C-alpha cells in the first residue's frame, strides 16, 4: 500500500503540466522582482477565498519566505471586503483563512496583515432575503415572525 505522502506526490506529478509549472515559476519571478523593486508602497491583495485569490496570496507568502528577512520591507495587506451579499458560510471560511494566514505570518515574522472589512450595522442580506421569500409565499401572512 502506498503512503499518503507518496500518493500526494504522484497526484501532483501527473496533474500539473510542465507548461503550468513554467507559468507558475514565471509568476513567482515577477512577484519577487516587483516586491524587491525600489518602491516602498504597501501591497494590497484582495482576498475572497476563491482559487485565484488564494493562489496569488500563496505565491506572495512563498515569495516572502524565499527572500532574506532584511529584504522584507514592504507591508502586505490581505483584505477581504464583506459586502454582506456573500454567503455566511463563505464568510466564515474566509474569516478562518485570514486568521490562519495571520497566525502563520506572525510566527514567521512576515510583513503580512490580513483583515476583513465591511459594514456591520445593517441586516445581513441572507436574513433579509429569506424573510422576504417567506413573506411572499402563497398562503403565508405578512405577519410571519422571522427570528
mmCIF file of N, CA and C in Angstrom:
data_model
loop_
_atom_site.group_PDB
_atom_site.id
_atom_site.type_symbol
_atom_site.label_atom_id
_atom_site.label_comp_id
_atom_site.label_asym_id
_atom_site.label_seq_id
_atom_site.Cartn_x
_atom_site.Cartn_y
_atom_site.Cartn_z
ATOM 1 N N UNK A 1 0.847 -1.182 0.000
ATOM 2 C CA UNK A 1 0.000 0.000 0.000
ATOM 3 C C UNK A 1 0.889 1.241 0.000
ATOM 4 N N UNK A 2 0.500 2.226 -0.788
ATOM 5 C CA UNK A 2 1.271 3.460 -0.908
ATOM 6 C C UNK A 2 0.930 4.401 0.228
ATOM 7 N N UNK A 3 1.938 5.094 0.763
ATOM 8 C CA UNK A 3 1.686 6.043 1.845
ATOM 9 C C UNK A 3 0.983 7.284 1.304
ATOM 10 N N UNK A 4 0.355 8.056 2.214
ATOM 11 C CA UNK A 4 -0.337 9.282 1.816
ATOM 12 C C UNK A 4 0.609 10.247 1.118
ATOM 13 N N UNK A 5 1.833 10.376 1.627
ATOM 14 C CA UNK A 5 2.804 11.295 1.035
ATOM 15 C C UNK A 5 3.114 10.886 -0.397
ATOM 16 N N UNK A 6 3.298 9.603 -0.637
ATOM 17 C CA UNK A 6 3.599 9.129 -1.988
ATOM 18 C C UNK A 6 2.425 9.369 -2.923
ATOM 19 N N UNK A 7 1.210 9.153 -2.448
ATOM 20 C CA UNK A 7 0.036 9.388 -3.287
ATOM 21 C C UNK A 7 -0.078 10.858 -3.659
ATOM 22 N N UNK A 8 0.157 11.740 -2.711
ATOM 23 C CA UNK A 8 0.093 13.170 -3.000
ATOM 24 C C UNK A 8 1.147 13.533 -4.034
ATOM 25 N N UNK A 9 2.341 13.029 -3.875
ATOM 26 C CA UNK A 9 3.407 13.302 -4.839
ATOM 27 C C UNK A 9 3.062 12.807 -6.227
ATOM 28 N N UNK A 10 2.456 11.629 -6.303
ATOM 29 C CA UNK A 10 2.073 11.081 -7.605
ATOM 30 C C UNK A 10 0.987 11.926 -8.251
ATOM 31 N N UNK A 11 0.022 12.374 -7.462
ATOM 32 C CA UNK A 11 -1.055 13.200 -7.999
ATOM 33 C C UNK A 11 -0.480 14.512 -8.524
ATOM 34 N N UNK A 12 0.390 15.136 -7.744
ATOM 35 C CA UNK A 12 0.982 16.406 -8.165
ATOM 36 C C UNK A 12 1.789 16.237 -9.442
ATOM 37 N N UNK A 13 2.547 15.159 -9.541
ATOM 38 C CA UNK A 13 3.361 14.943 -10.725
ATOM 39 C C UNK A 13 2.513 14.768 -11.977
ATOM 40 N N UNK A 14 1.358 14.162 -11.843
ATOM 41 C CA UNK A 14 0.545 13.863 -13.007
ATOM 42 C C UNK A 14 -0.490 14.930 -13.314
ATOM 43 N N UNK A 15 -0.797 15.808 -12.353
ATOM 44 C CA UNK A 15 -1.866 16.770 -12.580
ATOM 45 C C UNK A 15 -1.357 18.148 -12.998
ATOM 46 N N UNK A 16 -0.084 18.415 -12.860
ATOM 47 C CA UNK A 16 0.469 19.709 -13.248
ATOM 48 C C UNK A 16 1.393 19.502 -14.441
ATOM 49 N N UNK A 17 1.066 20.139 -15.534
ATOM 50 C CA UNK A 17 1.889 20.004 -16.730
ATOM 51 C C UNK A 17 3.135 20.874 -16.603
ATOM 52 N N UNK A 18 4.113 20.581 -17.409
ATOM 53 C CA UNK A 18 5.347 21.374 -17.397
ATOM 54 C C UNK A 18 5.053 22.826 -17.778
ATOM 55 N N UNK A 19 4.109 23.025 -18.694
ATOM 56 C CA UNK A 19 3.727 24.390 -19.081
ATOM 57 C C UNK A 19 3.142 25.173 -17.914
ATOM 58 N N UNK A 20 2.323 24.495 -17.116
ATOM 59 C CA UNK A 20 1.739 25.148 -15.939
ATOM 60 C C UNK A 20 2.824 25.491 -14.928
ATOM 61 N N UNK A 21 3.754 24.555 -14.718
ATOM 62 C CA UNK A 21 4.862 24.827 -13.804
ATOM 63 C C UNK A 21 5.702 26.008 -14.289
ATOM 64 N N UNK A 22 5.928 26.090 -15.589
ATOM 65 C CA UNK A 22 6.681 27.218 -16.143
ATOM 66 C C UNK A 22 5.957 28.535 -15.894
ATOM 67 N N UNK A 23 4.643 28.542 -16.066
ATOM 68 C CA UNK A 23 3.873 29.771 -15.817
ATOM 69 C C UNK A 23 3.906 30.152 -14.346
ATOM 70 N N UNK A 24 3.827 29.158 -13.461
ATOM 71 C CA UNK A 24 3.919 29.448 -12.024
ATOM 72 C C UNK A 24 5.282 30.015 -11.661
ATOM 73 N N UNK A 25 6.329 29.425 -12.208
ATOM 74 C CA UNK A 25 7.682 29.931 -11.937
ATOM 75 C C UNK A 25 7.840 31.365 -12.453
ATOM 76 N N UNK A 26 7.299 31.635 -13.620
ATOM 77 C CA UNK A 26 7.371 32.998 -14.185
ATOM 78 C C UNK A 26 6.594 33.973 -13.309
ATOM 79 N N UNK A 27 5.423 33.570 -12.827
ATOM 80 C CA UNK A 27 4.629 34.431 -11.941
ATOM 81 C C UNK A 27 5.389 34.693 -10.648
ATOM 82 N N UNK A 28 6.009 33.648 -10.089
ATOM 83 C CA UNK A 28 6.800 33.821 -8.865
ATOM 84 C C UNK A 28 7.959 34.791 -9.083
ATOM 85 N N UNK A 29 8.616 34.676 -10.210
ATOM 86 C CA UNK A 29 9.733 35.575 -10.516
ATOM 87 C C UNK A 29 9.234 37.010 -10.666
ATOM 88 N N UNK A 30 8.103 37.203 -11.320
ATOM 89 C CA UNK A 30 7.533 38.547 -11.480
ATOM 90 C C UNK A 30 7.161 39.158 -10.131
ATOM 91 N N UNK A 31 6.547 38.353 -9.277
ATOM 92 C CA UNK A 31 6.145 38.830 -7.949
ATOM 93 C C UNK A 31 7.376 39.241 -7.149
ATOM 94 N N UNK A 32 8.384 38.415 -7.181
ATOM 95 C CA UNK A 32 9.622 38.710 -6.447
ATOM 96 C C UNK A 32 10.273 39.990 -6.972
ATOM 97 N N UNK A 33 10.379 40.106 -8.290
ATOM 98 C CA UNK A 33 11.007 41.288 -8.898
ATOM 99 C C UNK A 33 10.247 42.561 -8.510
ATOM 100 N N UNK A 34 8.936 42.505 -8.572
ATOM 101 C CA UNK A 34 8.132 43.682 -8.219
ATOM 102 C C UNK A 34 8.274 44.023 -6.744
ATOM 103 N N UNK A 35 8.268 43.013 -5.883
ATOM 104 C CA UNK A 35 8.385 43.259 -4.442
ATOM 105 C C UNK A 35 9.736 43.878 -4.101
ATOM 106 N N UNK A 36 10.791 43.410 -4.742
ATOM 107 C CA UNK A 36 12.140 43.898 -4.431
ATOM 108 C C UNK A 36 12.494 45.186 -5.176
ATOM 109 N N UNK A 37 11.604 45.661 -6.048
ATOM 110 C CA UNK A 37 11.863 46.906 -6.779
ATOM 111 C C UNK A 37 12.000 48.067 -5.796
ATOM 112 N N UNK A 38 12.637 49.122 -6.254
ATOM 113 C CA UNK A 38 12.877 50.294 -5.409
ATOM 114 C C UNK A 38 11.569 51.067 -5.221
ATOM 115 N N UNK A 39 10.735 50.574 -4.325
ATOM 116 C CA UNK A 39 9.429 51.156 -4.077
ATOM 117 C C UNK A 39 9.024 50.769 -2.659
ATOM 118 N N UNK A 40 8.453 51.685 -1.930
ATOM 119 C CA UNK A 40 8.067 51.386 -0.552
ATOM 120 C C UNK A 40 6.555 51.300 -0.372
ATOM 121 N N UNK A 41 5.810 51.433 -1.463
ATOM 122 C CA UNK A 41 4.356 51.366 -1.352
ATOM 123 C C UNK A 41 3.926 49.991 -0.857
ATOM 124 N N UNK A 42 2.951 49.964 0.038
ATOM 125 C CA UNK A 42 2.454 48.660 0.505
ATOM 126 C C UNK A 42 1.673 47.960 -0.601
ATOM 127 N N UNK A 43 1.553 46.664 -0.452
ATOM 128 C CA UNK A 43 0.737 45.871 -1.367
ATOM 129 C C UNK A 43 -0.594 45.573 -0.689
ATOM 130 N N UNK A 44 -1.641 45.556 -1.486
ATOM 131 C CA UNK A 44 -2.953 45.150 -1.005
ATOM 132 C C UNK A 44 -3.434 44.023 -1.909
ATOM 133 N N UNK A 45 -3.710 42.887 -1.300
ATOM 134 C CA UNK A 45 -4.230 41.740 -2.036
ATOM 135 C C UNK A 45 -5.690 41.589 -1.654
ATOM 136 N N UNK A 46 -6.565 41.694 -2.643
ATOM 137 C CA UNK A 46 -7.977 41.453 -2.392
ATOM 138 C C UNK A 46 -8.193 39.955 -2.261
ATOM 139 N N UNK A 47 -8.732 39.525 -1.131
ATOM 140 C CA UNK A 47 -8.892 38.100 -0.859
ATOM 141 C C UNK A 47 -10.369 37.771 -0.717
ATOM 142 N N UNK A 48 -10.819 36.781 -1.493
ATOM 143 C CA UNK A 48 -12.224 36.378 -1.441
ATOM 144 C C UNK A 48 -12.394 34.909 -1.076
ATOM 145 N N UNK A 49 -11.284 34.178 -0.997
ATOM 146 C CA UNK A 49 -11.364 32.748 -0.757
ATOM 147 C C UNK A 49 -11.444 31.941 -2.041
ATOM 148 N N UNK A 50 -11.491 32.619 -3.189
ATOM 149 C CA UNK A 50 -11.558 31.905 -4.465
ATOM 150 C C UNK A 50 -10.209 31.257 -4.773
ATOM 151 N N UNK A 51 -10.210 30.369 -5.755
ATOM 152 C CA UNK A 51 -8.966 29.684 -6.138
ATOM 153 C C UNK A 51 -7.916 30.682 -6.607
ATOM 154 N N UNK A 52 -8.321 31.644 -7.438
ATOM 155 C CA UNK A 52 -7.367 32.606 -7.987
ATOM 156 C C UNK A 52 -6.741 33.467 -6.894
ATOM 157 N N UNK A 53 -7.570 34.010 -6.021
ATOM 158 C CA UNK A 53 -7.069 34.887 -4.949
ATOM 159 C C UNK A 53 -6.244 34.108 -3.927
ATOM 160 N N UNK A 54 -6.636 32.868 -3.686
ATOM 161 C CA UNK A 54 -5.862 32.028 -2.770
ATOM 162 C C UNK A 54 -4.492 31.739 -3.364
ATOM 163 N N UNK A 55 -4.429 31.476 -4.667
ATOM 164 C CA UNK A 55 -3.143 31.222 -5.320
ATOM 165 C C UNK A 55 -2.248 32.458 -5.269
ATOM 166 N N UNK A 56 -2.791 33.623 -5.568
ATOM 167 C CA UNK A 56 -1.990 34.856 -5.512
ATOM 168 C C UNK A 56 -1.444 35.055 -4.099
ATOM 169 N N UNK A 57 -2.293 34.872 -3.103
ATOM 170 C CA UNK A 57 -1.864 35.033 -1.712
ATOM 171 C C UNK A 57 -0.772 34.029 -1.366
ATOM 172 N N UNK A 58 -0.924 32.787 -1.796
ATOM 173 C CA UNK A 58 0.090 31.766 -1.533
ATOM 174 C C UNK A 58 1.407 32.111 -2.213
ATOM 175 N N UNK A 59 1.357 32.559 -3.463
ATOM 176 C CA UNK A 59 2.596 32.911 -4.177
ATOM 177 C C UNK A 59 3.325 34.057 -3.490
ATOM 178 N N UNK A 60 2.596 35.038 -3.012
ATOM 179 C CA UNK A 60 3.219 36.160 -2.300
ATOM 180 C C UNK A 60 3.819 35.667 -0.983
ATOM 181 N N UNK A 61 3.081 34.845 -0.262
ATOM 182 C CA UNK A 61 3.562 34.288 1.004
ATOM 183 C C UNK A 61 4.863 33.515 0.782
ATOM 184 N N UNK A 62 4.878 32.643 -0.244
ATOM 185 C CA UNK A 62 6.074 31.858 -0.537
ATOM 186 C C UNK A 62 7.233 32.738 -0.980
ATOM 187 N N UNK A 63 6.931 33.795 -1.738
ATOM 188 C CA UNK A 63 7.983 34.714 -2.163
ATOM 189 C C UNK A 63 8.660 35.337 -0.942
ATOM 190 N N UNK A 64 7.865 35.741 0.038
ATOM 191 C CA UNK A 64 8.445 36.341 1.244
ATOM 192 C C UNK A 64 9.337 35.356 1.993
ATOM 193 N N UNK A 65 8.938 34.096 2.005
ATOM 194 C CA UNK A 65 9.752 33.079 2.666
ATOM 195 C C UNK A 65 11.074 32.847 1.944
ATOM 196 N N UNK A 66 11.091 33.103 0.633
ATOM 197 C CA UNK A 66 12.283 32.849 -0.177
ATOM 198 C C UNK A 66 13.278 34.007 -0.191
ATOM 199 N N UNK A 67 12.900 35.150 0.361
ATOM 200 C CA UNK A 67 13.853 36.265 0.369
ATOM 201 C C UNK A 67 14.372 36.481 1.790
ATOM 202 N N UNK A 68 15.492 37.150 1.883
ATOM 203 C CA UNK A 68 16.111 37.399 3.186
ATOM 204 C C UNK A 68 15.193 38.273 4.053
ATOM 205 N N UNK A 69 15.149 38.012 5.348
ATOM 206 C CA UNK A 69 14.327 38.843 6.232
ATOM 207 C C UNK A 69 14.629 40.341 6.104
ATOM 208 N N UNK A 70 15.862 40.682 5.827
ATOM 209 C CA UNK A 70 16.215 42.108 5.684
ATOM 210 C C UNK A 70 15.606 42.731 4.434
ATOM 211 N N UNK A 71 15.170 41.911 3.472
ATOM 212 C CA UNK A 71 14.542 42.413 2.246
ATOM 213 C C UNK A 71 13.027 42.502 2.341
ATOM 214 N N UNK A 72 12.467 42.064 3.447
ATOM 215 C CA UNK A 72 11.002 42.068 3.628
ATOM 216 C C UNK A 72 10.559 43.419 4.191
ATOM 217 N N UNK A 73 10.662 44.436 3.363
ATOM 218 C CA UNK A 73 10.428 45.799 3.833
ATOM 219 C C UNK A 73 9.037 46.336 3.528
ATOM 220 N N UNK A 74 8.422 45.859 2.471
ATOM 221 C CA UNK A 74 7.120 46.391 2.073
ATOM 222 C C UNK A 74 5.996 45.651 2.792
ATOM 223 N N UNK A 75 5.123 46.383 3.451
ATOM 224 C CA UNK A 75 3.995 45.711 4.111
ATOM 225 C C UNK A 75 2.999 45.184 3.079
ATOM 226 N N UNK A 76 2.377 44.073 3.418
ATOM 227 C CA UNK A 76 1.375 43.458 2.553
ATOM 228 C C UNK A 76 0.097 43.300 3.361
ATOM 229 N N UNK A 77 -0.990 43.817 2.803
ATOM 230 C CA UNK A 77 -2.297 43.724 3.448
ATOM 231 C C UNK A 77 -3.170 42.792 2.617
ATOM 232 N N UNK A 78 -3.658 41.741 3.253
ATOM 233 C CA UNK A 78 -4.588 40.816 2.605
ATOM 234 C C UNK A 78 -5.965 41.197 3.127
ATOM 235 N N UNK A 79 -6.774 41.733 2.240
ATOM 236 C CA UNK A 79 -8.023 42.351 2.642
ATOM 237 C C UNK A 79 -9.218 41.667 1.991
ATOM 238 N N UNK A 80 -10.209 41.369 2.804
ATOM 239 C CA UNK A 80 -11.478 40.859 2.301
ATOM 240 C C UNK A 80 -12.539 41.885 2.658
ATOM 241 N N UNK A 81 -13.258 42.352 1.675
ATOM 242 C CA UNK A 81 -14.326 43.318 1.904
ATOM 243 C C UNK A 81 -15.660 42.587 1.893
ATOM 244 N N UNK A 82 -16.265 42.458 3.053
ATOM 245 C CA UNK A 82 -17.551 41.782 3.171
ATOM 246 C C UNK A 82 -18.651 42.778 2.826
ATOM 247 N N UNK A 83 -19.294 42.579 1.688
ATOM 248 C CA UNK A 83 -20.360 43.471 1.238
ATOM 249 C C UNK A 83 -21.727 43.033 1.763
ATOM 250 N N UNK A 84 -21.741 41.989 2.552
ATOM 251 C CA UNK A 84 -22.947 41.412 3.149
ATOM 252 C C UNK A 84 -23.857 40.739 2.131
ATOM 253 N N UNK A 85 -23.378 40.501 0.927
ATOM 254 C CA UNK A 85 -24.146 39.706 -0.026
ATOM 255 C C UNK A 85 -23.547 38.310 -0.174
ATOM 256 N N UNK A 86 -22.380 38.092 0.421
ATOM 257 C CA UNK A 86 -21.761 36.778 0.365
ATOM 258 C C UNK A 86 -22.446 35.850 1.358
ATOM 259 N N UNK A 87 -22.396 34.585 1.063
ATOM 260 C CA UNK A 87 -22.955 33.576 1.948
ATOM 261 C C UNK A 87 -22.260 33.621 3.302
ATOM 262 N N UNK A 88 -23.026 33.501 4.392
ATOM 263 C CA UNK A 88 -22.393 33.439 5.714
ATOM 264 C C UNK A 88 -21.406 32.276 5.835
ATOM 265 N N UNK A 89 -21.666 31.181 5.141
ATOM 266 C CA UNK A 89 -20.750 30.039 5.165
ATOM 267 C C UNK A 89 -19.420 30.434 4.525
ATOM 268 N N UNK A 90 -19.480 31.125 3.386
ATOM 269 C CA UNK A 90 -18.261 31.587 2.723
ATOM 270 C C UNK A 90 -17.502 32.559 3.614
ATOM 271 N N UNK A 91 -18.195 33.484 4.244
ATOM 272 C CA UNK A 91 -17.509 34.470 5.080
ATOM 273 C C UNK A 91 -16.886 33.820 6.315
ATOM 274 N N UNK A 92 -17.512 32.790 6.848
ATOM 275 C CA UNK A 92 -16.912 32.056 7.969
ATOM 276 C C UNK A 92 -15.625 31.390 7.509
ATOM 277 N N UNK A 93 -15.641 30.827 6.299
ATOM 278 C CA UNK A 93 -14.433 30.217 5.722
ATOM 279 C C UNK A 93 -13.339 31.268 5.536
ATOM 280 N N UNK A 94 -13.681 32.406 4.959
ATOM 281 C CA UNK A 94 -12.704 33.474 4.735
ATOM 282 C C UNK A 94 -12.128 33.951 6.068
ATOM 283 N N UNK A 95 -12.981 34.106 7.076
ATOM 284 C CA UNK A 95 -12.504 34.501 8.412
ATOM 285 C C UNK A 95 -11.468 33.514 8.938
ATOM 286 N N UNK A 96 -11.764 32.216 8.809
ATOM 287 C CA UNK A 96 -10.812 31.192 9.278
ATOM 288 C C UNK A 96 -9.497 31.271 8.505
ATOM 289 N N UNK A 97 -9.585 31.450 7.192
ATOM 290 C CA UNK A 97 -8.370 31.521 6.367
ATOM 291 C C UNK A 97 -7.534 32.754 6.722
ATOM 292 N N UNK A 98 -8.185 33.890 6.935
ATOM 293 C CA UNK A 98 -7.444 35.102 7.317
ATOM 294 C C UNK A 98 -6.802 34.943 8.695
ATOM 295 N N UNK A 99 -7.505 34.294 9.617
ATOM 296 C CA UNK A 99 -6.924 34.033 10.936
ATOM 297 C C UNK A 99 -5.693 33.131 10.818
ATOM 298 N N UNK A 100 -5.795 32.079 10.009
ATOM 299 C CA UNK A 100 -4.663 31.161 9.824
ATOM 300 C C UNK A 100 -3.497 31.861 9.134
ATOM 301 N N UNK A 101 -3.813 32.673 8.136
ATOM 302 C CA UNK A 101 -2.779 33.437 7.438
ATOM 303 C C UNK A 101 -2.056 34.355 8.409
ATOM 304 N N UNK A 102 -2.808 35.057 9.250
ATOM 305 C CA UNK A 102 -2.198 35.984 10.191
ATOM 306 C C UNK A 102 -1.341 35.258 11.215
ATOM 307 N N UNK A 103 -1.816 34.129 11.706
ATOM 308 C CA UNK A 103 -1.038 33.346 12.668
ATOM 309 C C UNK A 103 0.285 32.893 12.046
ATOM 310 N N UNK A 104 0.212 32.366 10.827
ATOM 311 C CA UNK A 104 1.435 31.912 10.142
ATOM 312 C C UNK A 104 2.377 33.077 9.878
ATOM 313 N N UNK A 105 1.848 34.199 9.409
ATOM 314 C CA UNK A 105 2.693 35.373 9.128
ATOM 315 C C UNK A 105 3.366 35.872 10.403
ATOM 316 N N UNK A 106 2.625 35.911 11.499
ATOM 317 C CA UNK A 106 3.205 36.356 12.771
ATOM 318 C C UNK A 106 4.310 35.405 13.232
ATOM 319 N N UNK A 107 4.039 34.103 13.155
ATOM 320 C CA UNK A 107 5.024 33.111 13.593
ATOM 321 C C UNK A 107 6.291 33.135 12.744
ATOM 322 N N UNK A 108 6.143 33.478 11.465
ATOM 323 C CA UNK A 108 7.290 33.505 10.547
ATOM 324 C C UNK A 108 7.874 34.909 10.371
ATOM 325 N N UNK A 109 7.335 35.868 11.108
ATOM 326 C CA UNK A 109 7.823 37.259 11.060
ATOM 327 C C UNK A 109 7.743 37.841 9.646
ATOM 328 N N UNK A 110 6.613 37.611 8.988
ATOM 329 C CA UNK A 110 6.397 38.146 7.649
ATOM 330 C C UNK A 110 5.554 39.420 7.755
ATOM 331 N N UNK A 111 5.811 40.403 6.895
ATOM 332 C CA UNK A 111 5.091 41.680 6.972
ATOM 333 C C UNK A 111 3.700 41.610 6.327
ATOM 334 N N UNK A 112 2.890 40.674 6.784
ATOM 335 C CA UNK A 112 1.553 40.476 6.233
ATOM 336 C C UNK A 112 0.522 40.745 7.318
ATOM 337 N N UNK A 113 -0.496 41.501 6.946
ATOM 338 C CA UNK A 113 -1.632 41.734 7.836
ATOM 339 C C UNK A 113 -2.889 41.361 7.078
ATOM 340 N N UNK A 114 -3.657 40.432 7.624
ATOM 341 C CA UNK A 114 -4.904 40.023 7.000
ATOM 342 C C UNK A 114 -6.073 40.552 7.792
ATOM 343 N N UNK A 115 -7.091 41.045 7.077
ATOM 344 C CA UNK A 115 -8.259 41.515 7.794
ATOM 345 C C UNK A 115 -9.470 41.544 6.880
ATOM 346 N N UNK A 116 -10.613 41.475 7.536
ATOM 347 C CA UNK A 116 -11.891 41.576 6.842
ATOM 348 C C UNK A 116 -12.445 42.952 7.143
ATOM 349 N N UNK A 117 -13.057 43.553 6.148
ATOM 350 C CA UNK A 117 -13.607 44.885 6.312
ATOM 351 C C UNK A 117 -14.988 44.915 5.684
ATOM 352 N N UNK A 118 -15.819 45.765 6.187
ATOM 353 C CA UNK A 118 -17.139 45.928 5.593
ATOM 354 C C UNK A 118 -18.140 46.395 6.624
ATOM 355 N N UNK A 119 -19.308 46.787 6.165
ATOM 356 C CA UNK A 119 -20.330 47.283 7.084
ATOM 357 C C UNK A 119 -20.830 46.177 7.997
ATOM 358 N N UNK A 120 -21.091 46.524 9.226
ATOM 359 C CA UNK A 120 -21.608 45.544 10.189
ATOM 360 C C UNK A 120 -22.890 46.036 10.856
ATOM 361 N N UNK A 121 -23.447 47.141 10.374
ATOM 362 C CA UNK A 121 -24.578 47.730 11.082
ATOM 363 C C UNK A 121 -25.925 47.427 10.450
ATOM 364 N N UNK A 122 -25.983 47.061 9.184
ATOM 365 C CA UNK A 122 -27.272 46.788 8.563
ATOM 366 C C UNK A 122 -27.552 45.282 8.566
ATOM 367 N N UNK A 123 -28.792 44.896 8.375
ATOM 368 C CA UNK A 123 -29.120 43.463 8.405
ATOM 369 C C UNK A 123 -28.403 42.699 7.298
ATOM 370 N N UNK A 124 -28.088 41.499 7.576
ATOM 371 C CA UNK A 124 -27.454 40.621 6.600
ATOM 372 C C UNK A 124 -28.437 40.330 5.473
ATOM 373 N N UNK A 125 -27.989 40.454 4.230
ATOM 374 C CA UNK A 125 -28.842 40.235 3.073
ATOM 375 C C UNK A 125 -29.478 38.857 3.089
ATOM 376 N N UNK A 126 -28.759 37.859 3.597
ATOM 377 C CA UNK A 126 -29.281 36.500 3.582
ATOM 378 C C UNK A 126 -30.497 36.382 4.500
ATOM 379 N N UNK A 127 -30.483 37.080 5.613
ATOM 380 C CA UNK A 127 -31.638 37.055 6.510
ATOM 381 C C UNK A 127 -32.779 37.837 5.879
ATOM 382 N N UNK A 128 -32.460 39.001 5.315
ATOM 383 C CA UNK A 128 -33.475 39.828 4.675
ATOM 384 C C UNK A 128 -34.113 39.092 3.506
ATOM 385 N N UNK A 129 -33.321 38.430 2.677
ATOM 386 C CA UNK A 129 -33.854 37.694 1.530
ATOM 387 C C UNK A 129 -34.748 36.546 1.973
ATOM 388 N N UNK A 130 -34.316 35.828 2.987
ATOM 389 C CA UNK A 130 -35.104 34.718 3.496
ATOM 390 C C UNK A 130 -36.435 35.229 4.036
ATOM 391 N N UNK A 131 -36.397 36.316 4.787
ATOM 392 C CA UNK A 131 -37.623 36.888 5.336
ATOM 393 C C UNK A 131 -38.565 37.293 4.215
ATOM 394 N N UNK A 132 -38.043 37.909 3.168
ATOM 395 C CA UNK A 132 -38.871 38.314 2.034
ATOM 396 C C UNK A 132 -39.463 37.126 1.316
ATOM 397 N N UNK A 133 -38.677 36.083 1.154
ATOM 398 C CA UNK A 133 -39.161 34.888 0.460
ATOM 399 C C UNK A 133 -40.284 34.232 1.240
ATOM 400 N N UNK A 134 -40.177 34.189 2.554
ATOM 401 C CA UNK A 134 -41.217 33.570 3.376
ATOM 402 C C UNK A 134 -42.479 34.416 3.347
ATOM 403 N N UNK A 135 -42.327 35.729 3.443
ATOM 404 C CA UNK A 135 -43.491 36.620 3.446
ATOM 405 C C UNK A 135 -44.258 36.557 2.130
ATOM 406 N N UNK A 136 -43.566 36.301 1.021
ATOM 407 C CA UNK A 136 -44.213 36.330 -0.279
ATOM 408 C C UNK A 136 -44.638 34.954 -0.787
ATOM 409 N N UNK A 137 -44.541 33.940 0.034
ATOM 410 C CA UNK A 137 -45.009 32.613 -0.376
ATOM 411 C C UNK A 137 -46.528 32.598 -0.352
ATOM 412 N N UNK A 138 -47.156 31.968 -1.325
ATOM 413 C CA UNK A 138 -48.622 31.871 -1.318
ATOM 414 C C UNK A 138 -49.106 31.203 -0.033
ATOM 415 N N UNK A 139 -50.081 31.793 0.569
ATOM 416 C CA UNK A 139 -50.654 31.217 1.781
ATOM 417 C C UNK A 139 -50.004 31.700 3.062
ATOM 418 N N UNK A 140 -48.914 32.464 2.965
ATOM 419 C CA UNK A 140 -48.260 32.980 4.175
ATOM 420 C C UNK A 140 -48.752 34.387 4.438
ATOM 421 N N UNK A 141 -48.987 34.665 5.679
ATOM 422 C CA UNK A 141 -49.374 36.024 6.017
ATOM 423 C C UNK A 141 -48.142 36.899 6.111
ATOM 424 N N UNK A 142 -48.362 38.178 5.968
ATOM 425 C CA UNK A 142 -47.250 39.121 6.064
ATOM 426 C C UNK A 142 -46.745 39.259 7.485
ATOM 427 N N UNK A 143 -47.443 38.687 8.447
ATOM 428 C CA UNK A 143 -47.034 38.846 9.841
ATOM 429 C C UNK A 143 -46.264 37.666 10.381
ATOM 430 N N UNK A 144 -45.690 36.840 9.523
ATOM 431 C CA UNK A 144 -44.908 35.694 9.981
ATOM 432 C C UNK A 144 -43.652 36.197 10.681
ATOM 433 N N UNK A 145 -43.479 35.857 11.966
ATOM 434 C CA UNK A 145 -42.284 36.348 12.659
ATOM 435 C C UNK A 145 -41.032 35.645 12.135
ATOM 436 N N UNK A 146 -40.026 36.428 11.868
ATOM 437 C CA UNK A 146 -38.733 35.909 11.393
ATOM 438 C C UNK A 146 -37.734 36.160 12.508
ATOM 439 N N UNK A 147 -37.146 35.106 13.063
ATOM 440 C CA UNK A 147 -36.230 35.266 14.176
ATOM 441 C C UNK A 147 -34.894 35.210 13.773
#
